[in-house]
Short mmCIF file of C-alpha atoms in Angstrom, two decimals:
data_model
loop_
_atom_site.label_atom_id
_atom_site.label_comp_id
_atom_site.label_asym_id
_atom_site.label_seq_id
_atom_site.Cartn_x
_atom_site.Cartn_y
_atom_site.Cartn_z
CA GLY A 22 -22.21 23.30 -3.03
CA ALA A 23 -21.73 22.65 -6.70
CA GLY A 24 -19.34 19.74 -6.38
CA VAL A 25 -18.77 16.61 -4.34
CA SER A 26 -17.72 17.55 -0.83
CA GLN A 27 -15.66 15.29 1.45
CA SER A 28 -14.68 15.65 5.07
CA PRO A 29 -12.35 15.64 6.80
CA SER A 30 -9.76 16.54 4.20
CA ASN A 31 -7.04 15.12 6.45
CA LYS A 32 -7.25 12.65 9.30
CA VAL A 33 -4.44 11.30 11.43
CA THR A 34 -5.35 8.49 13.78
CA GLU A 35 -3.71 5.85 15.90
CA LYS A 36 -3.73 2.21 14.99
CA GLY A 37 -6.79 0.49 16.39
CA LYS A 38 -9.04 3.55 16.39
CA ASP A 39 -12.23 3.82 14.33
CA VAL A 40 -12.64 6.57 11.72
CA GLU A 41 -15.57 7.97 9.79
CA LEU A 42 -15.27 9.70 6.45
CA ARG A 43 -18.10 11.70 4.99
CA CYS A 44 -19.20 12.41 1.44
CA ASP A 45 -21.80 14.90 0.23
CA PRO A 46 -22.64 14.11 -3.40
CA ILE A 47 -23.89 16.53 -6.01
CA SER A 48 -27.58 17.16 -5.53
CA GLY A 49 -29.67 14.96 -7.79
CA HIS A 50 -26.97 12.36 -8.33
CA THR A 51 -28.39 8.94 -7.59
CA ALA A 52 -25.13 6.99 -7.76
CA LEU A 53 -22.32 7.34 -5.23
CA TYR A 54 -18.94 5.59 -5.27
CA TRP A 55 -16.08 5.19 -2.82
CA TYR A 56 -12.54 4.54 -3.99
CA ARG A 57 -9.22 4.19 -2.19
CA GLN A 58 -5.92 5.46 -3.56
CA ARG A 59 -2.73 4.30 -1.89
CA LEU A 60 0.45 6.27 -2.40
CA GLY A 61 1.69 5.94 -5.98
CA GLN A 62 -1.13 3.66 -7.02
CA GLY A 63 -4.32 3.89 -9.01
CA LEU A 64 -7.81 3.99 -7.62
CA GLU A 65 -9.19 0.89 -5.96
CA PHE A 66 -12.98 0.47 -6.06
CA LEU A 67 -14.59 -0.05 -2.66
CA ILE A 68 -18.38 0.27 -2.88
CA TYR A 69 -21.16 1.97 -4.77
CA PHE A 70 -24.74 2.97 -3.96
CA GLN A 71 -27.52 3.50 -6.47
CA GLY A 72 -30.79 4.94 -5.23
CA ASN A 73 -32.53 2.51 -2.90
CA SER A 74 -30.94 -0.58 -4.43
CA ALA A 75 -28.65 -2.82 -2.44
CA PRO A 76 -25.10 -1.45 -2.58
CA ASP A 77 -22.30 -3.25 -4.42
CA LYS A 78 -19.84 -3.97 -1.60
CA SER A 79 -17.59 -6.22 -3.66
CA GLY A 80 -14.55 -3.95 -3.31
CA LEU A 81 -14.48 -3.61 0.47
CA PRO A 82 -11.14 -5.13 1.56
CA SER A 83 -12.28 -6.52 4.91
CA ASP A 84 -15.19 -6.54 7.35
CA ARG A 85 -13.55 -3.62 9.15
CA PHE A 86 -14.82 -1.45 6.30
CA SER A 87 -18.47 -0.45 6.00
CA ALA A 88 -20.44 2.32 4.36
CA GLU A 89 -23.89 3.75 4.60
CA ARG A 90 -25.94 6.12 2.54
CA THR A 91 -29.23 7.71 3.46
CA GLY A 92 -31.44 7.85 0.39
CA GLU A 93 -29.69 9.84 -2.28
CA SER A 94 -27.76 12.08 0.05
CA VAL A 95 -24.78 11.87 2.37
CA SER A 96 -22.65 8.75 2.65
CA THR A 97 -20.33 7.70 5.46
CA LEU A 98 -17.42 5.30 5.11
CA THR A 99 -16.39 3.75 8.42
CA ILE A 100 -13.14 1.94 9.09
CA GLN A 101 -12.98 0.07 12.37
CA ARG A 102 -9.81 -0.85 14.22
CA THR A 103 -7.64 0.97 11.69
CA GLN A 104 -4.37 -0.56 10.54
CA GLN A 105 -1.34 1.15 9.01
CA GLU A 106 -2.15 -0.36 5.61
CA ASP A 107 -5.41 1.61 5.66
CA SER A 108 -3.42 4.80 5.15
CA ALA A 109 -4.55 6.21 1.82
CA VAL A 110 -6.64 8.90 0.19
CA TYR A 111 -10.30 7.93 0.16
CA LEU A 112 -12.15 9.42 -2.80
CA CYS A 113 -15.87 9.76 -3.22
CA ALA A 114 -17.60 10.25 -6.57
CA SER A 115 -21.19 10.74 -7.65
CA SER A 116 -22.99 10.54 -10.97
CA LEU A 117 -26.47 10.99 -12.38
CA GLY A 118 -26.81 7.25 -12.73
CA LEU A 119 -24.75 4.10 -12.71
CA LEU A 120 -22.29 3.56 -15.50
CA GLY A 121 -23.79 1.61 -18.36
CA GLN A 122 -27.30 2.85 -17.76
CA GLY A 123 -26.97 5.57 -20.36
CA VAL A 124 -27.85 8.29 -17.90
CA GLY A 125 -26.14 11.59 -18.55
CA THR A 126 -22.59 11.39 -19.88
CA GLY A 127 -21.62 8.55 -17.58
CA GLU A 128 -19.06 10.84 -15.99
CA LEU A 129 -18.12 10.36 -12.35
CA PHE A 130 -17.63 13.61 -10.45
CA PHE A 131 -14.95 13.21 -7.80
CA GLY A 132 -14.42 15.00 -4.51
CA GLU A 133 -10.95 16.07 -3.41
CA GLY A 134 -10.62 13.13 -1.07
CA SER A 135 -9.95 12.46 2.58
CA ARG A 136 -6.31 11.69 3.36
CA LEU A 137 -6.10 9.12 6.14
CA THR A 138 -2.86 8.47 7.99
CA VAL A 139 -2.74 5.66 10.51
CA LEU A 140 0.21 5.86 12.89
CA SER B 14 -0.87 -7.76 -12.66
CA GLN B 15 -3.32 -4.92 -13.09
CA GLU B 16 -6.36 -5.26 -15.34
CA LEU B 17 -5.44 -1.93 -16.93
CA GLU B 18 -1.80 -1.30 -17.68
CA GLN B 19 -0.67 2.23 -18.33
CA SER B 20 2.58 3.18 -20.02
CA PRO B 21 4.81 4.84 -19.39
CA GLN B 22 4.58 4.99 -15.59
CA SER B 23 6.05 8.46 -15.71
CA LEU B 24 7.59 10.83 -18.18
CA ILE B 25 9.23 14.22 -18.30
CA VAL B 26 8.86 16.29 -21.43
CA GLN B 27 10.11 19.66 -22.50
CA GLU B 28 7.43 22.29 -22.84
CA GLY B 29 6.16 22.38 -26.40
CA LYS B 30 6.81 18.70 -27.11
CA ASN B 31 4.17 16.13 -27.98
CA LEU B 32 3.59 13.00 -25.93
CA THR B 33 1.46 9.86 -25.85
CA ILE B 34 0.19 7.81 -22.92
CA ASN B 35 -1.15 4.32 -23.47
CA CYS B 36 -3.73 2.25 -21.61
CA THR B 37 -4.05 -1.46 -22.36
CA SER B 38 -6.79 -3.68 -21.00
CA SER B 39 -6.64 -7.41 -20.36
CA LYS B 40 -10.39 -7.59 -20.98
CA THR B 41 -12.77 -6.30 -23.64
CA LEU B 42 -13.31 -2.57 -23.44
CA TYR B 43 -16.90 -1.34 -23.45
CA GLY B 44 -16.18 2.16 -22.28
CA LEU B 45 -12.88 3.88 -21.55
CA TYR B 46 -12.53 7.02 -19.46
CA TRP B 47 -9.58 9.37 -19.11
CA TYR B 48 -9.12 11.47 -15.98
CA LYS B 49 -6.44 13.87 -14.82
CA GLN B 50 -5.39 14.28 -11.19
CA LYS B 51 -3.28 16.99 -9.66
CA TYR B 52 -1.63 16.51 -6.30
CA GLY B 53 -4.08 17.05 -3.46
CA GLU B 54 -7.02 17.40 -5.78
CA GLY B 55 -9.77 15.19 -7.03
CA LEU B 56 -9.97 13.71 -10.49
CA ILE B 57 -10.95 15.84 -13.45
CA PHE B 58 -12.86 14.13 -16.25
CA LEU B 59 -11.21 14.50 -19.64
CA MET B 60 -12.96 12.20 -22.10
CA MET B 61 -15.03 9.08 -22.51
CA LEU B 62 -14.71 6.72 -25.48
CA GLN B 63 -17.28 4.03 -26.19
CA LYS B 64 -16.94 2.82 -29.74
CA GLY B 65 -14.06 1.13 -31.48
CA GLY B 66 -12.11 3.63 -33.51
CA GLU B 67 -13.66 6.55 -31.68
CA GLU B 68 -11.48 9.61 -31.32
CA LYS B 69 -12.21 12.70 -29.25
CA SER B 70 -10.33 15.94 -28.78
CA HIS B 71 -10.44 18.68 -26.21
CA GLU B 72 -8.10 21.60 -26.64
CA LYS B 73 -4.69 19.98 -27.16
CA ILE B 74 -5.61 16.55 -25.86
CA THR B 75 -6.77 13.74 -28.16
CA ALA B 76 -7.85 10.28 -27.10
CA LYS B 77 -8.46 7.24 -29.28
CA LEU B 78 -9.96 3.83 -28.63
CA ASP B 79 -8.75 0.73 -30.44
CA GLU B 80 -11.32 -1.86 -29.45
CA LYS B 81 -9.60 -4.75 -31.23
CA LYS B 82 -6.33 -4.09 -29.45
CA GLN B 83 -8.19 -3.37 -26.21
CA GLN B 84 -6.15 -0.22 -25.98
CA SER B 85 -6.58 3.52 -25.72
CA SER B 86 -4.07 6.28 -26.23
CA LEU B 87 -4.00 9.84 -24.98
CA HIS B 88 -1.99 12.31 -27.03
CA ILE B 89 -1.01 15.79 -25.92
CA THR B 90 0.17 18.24 -28.55
CA ALA B 91 2.56 21.06 -27.69
CA SER B 92 2.64 20.29 -23.96
CA GLN B 93 2.41 23.08 -21.41
CA PRO B 94 3.16 23.21 -17.68
CA SER B 95 -0.60 23.15 -17.07
CA HIS B 96 -0.69 19.63 -18.51
CA ALA B 97 1.42 18.30 -15.65
CA GLY B 98 -0.30 15.80 -13.37
CA ILE B 99 -1.33 12.17 -13.16
CA TYR B 100 -3.34 10.73 -16.04
CA LEU B 101 -5.59 7.80 -15.19
CA CYS B 102 -7.54 5.58 -17.52
CA GLY B 103 -10.64 3.81 -16.28
CA ALA B 104 -12.63 0.98 -17.84
CA ASP B 105 -16.35 0.47 -17.47
CA ARG B 106 -16.76 -2.85 -15.66
CA GLY B 107 -20.47 -3.16 -15.15
CA ASN B 108 -21.61 -0.07 -13.26
CA LYS B 109 -18.20 0.84 -11.90
CA LEU B 110 -14.85 2.06 -13.16
CA VAL B 111 -11.67 0.06 -12.76
CA PHE B 112 -8.58 2.26 -13.00
CA GLY B 113 -5.02 1.87 -14.13
CA ALA B 114 -2.13 2.87 -11.87
CA GLY B 115 -1.70 6.20 -13.65
CA THR B 116 0.98 7.99 -15.64
CA ILE B 117 2.84 10.85 -13.98
CA LEU B 118 3.55 13.67 -16.41
CA ARG B 119 6.03 16.45 -15.70
CA VAL B 120 6.53 19.30 -18.13
CA LYS B 121 9.80 21.22 -18.00
CA SER B 122 9.70 24.92 -18.84
#
């Protein structure tokens, strides 16, 4: 597709269960970002990937959160033993390169998000 | 407190009126991005400002960057219902964007 694709669009799970969220970036985009948006709040940075470099995991809130990316394609965000405070919209974004590298316009292209509800 | 403070948190304007949203950073701004978000949708890129004093316009939306004040403003002229949504500013913090909490805009017909 032409844009960033995320799945599932909605996920309801029980506390303690593991969930996987998927992101398909725009083809050719080397950088991929995950953000979390809690109700009524701004976006909270979680992690980014750039090519084959080590990811910046500095925003992951706990060791229950992890993410993987295969090359410059699909990424999966995994949340283990979900808690109610994990309920949020998880947004993925991709760009031609990392911000500050002067690649393209520096714009991040966002998907529509995966809404996670933990009961 | 947040690194990026947006004001106001929300506003309701009558269609046709002008409005301004502000974004103030507690740190030096090297790049400032404005995005718009509608409920249930992803973020739509509006503008990016990089240099002090820079001003950009797109249709009826104008954004300015005051580097000295570490502040950016977004101005909408003659607001329309299509302008309704959440406006988010984001600051370039070394390869990633840090966002403000957003400003909710409602436009009354």
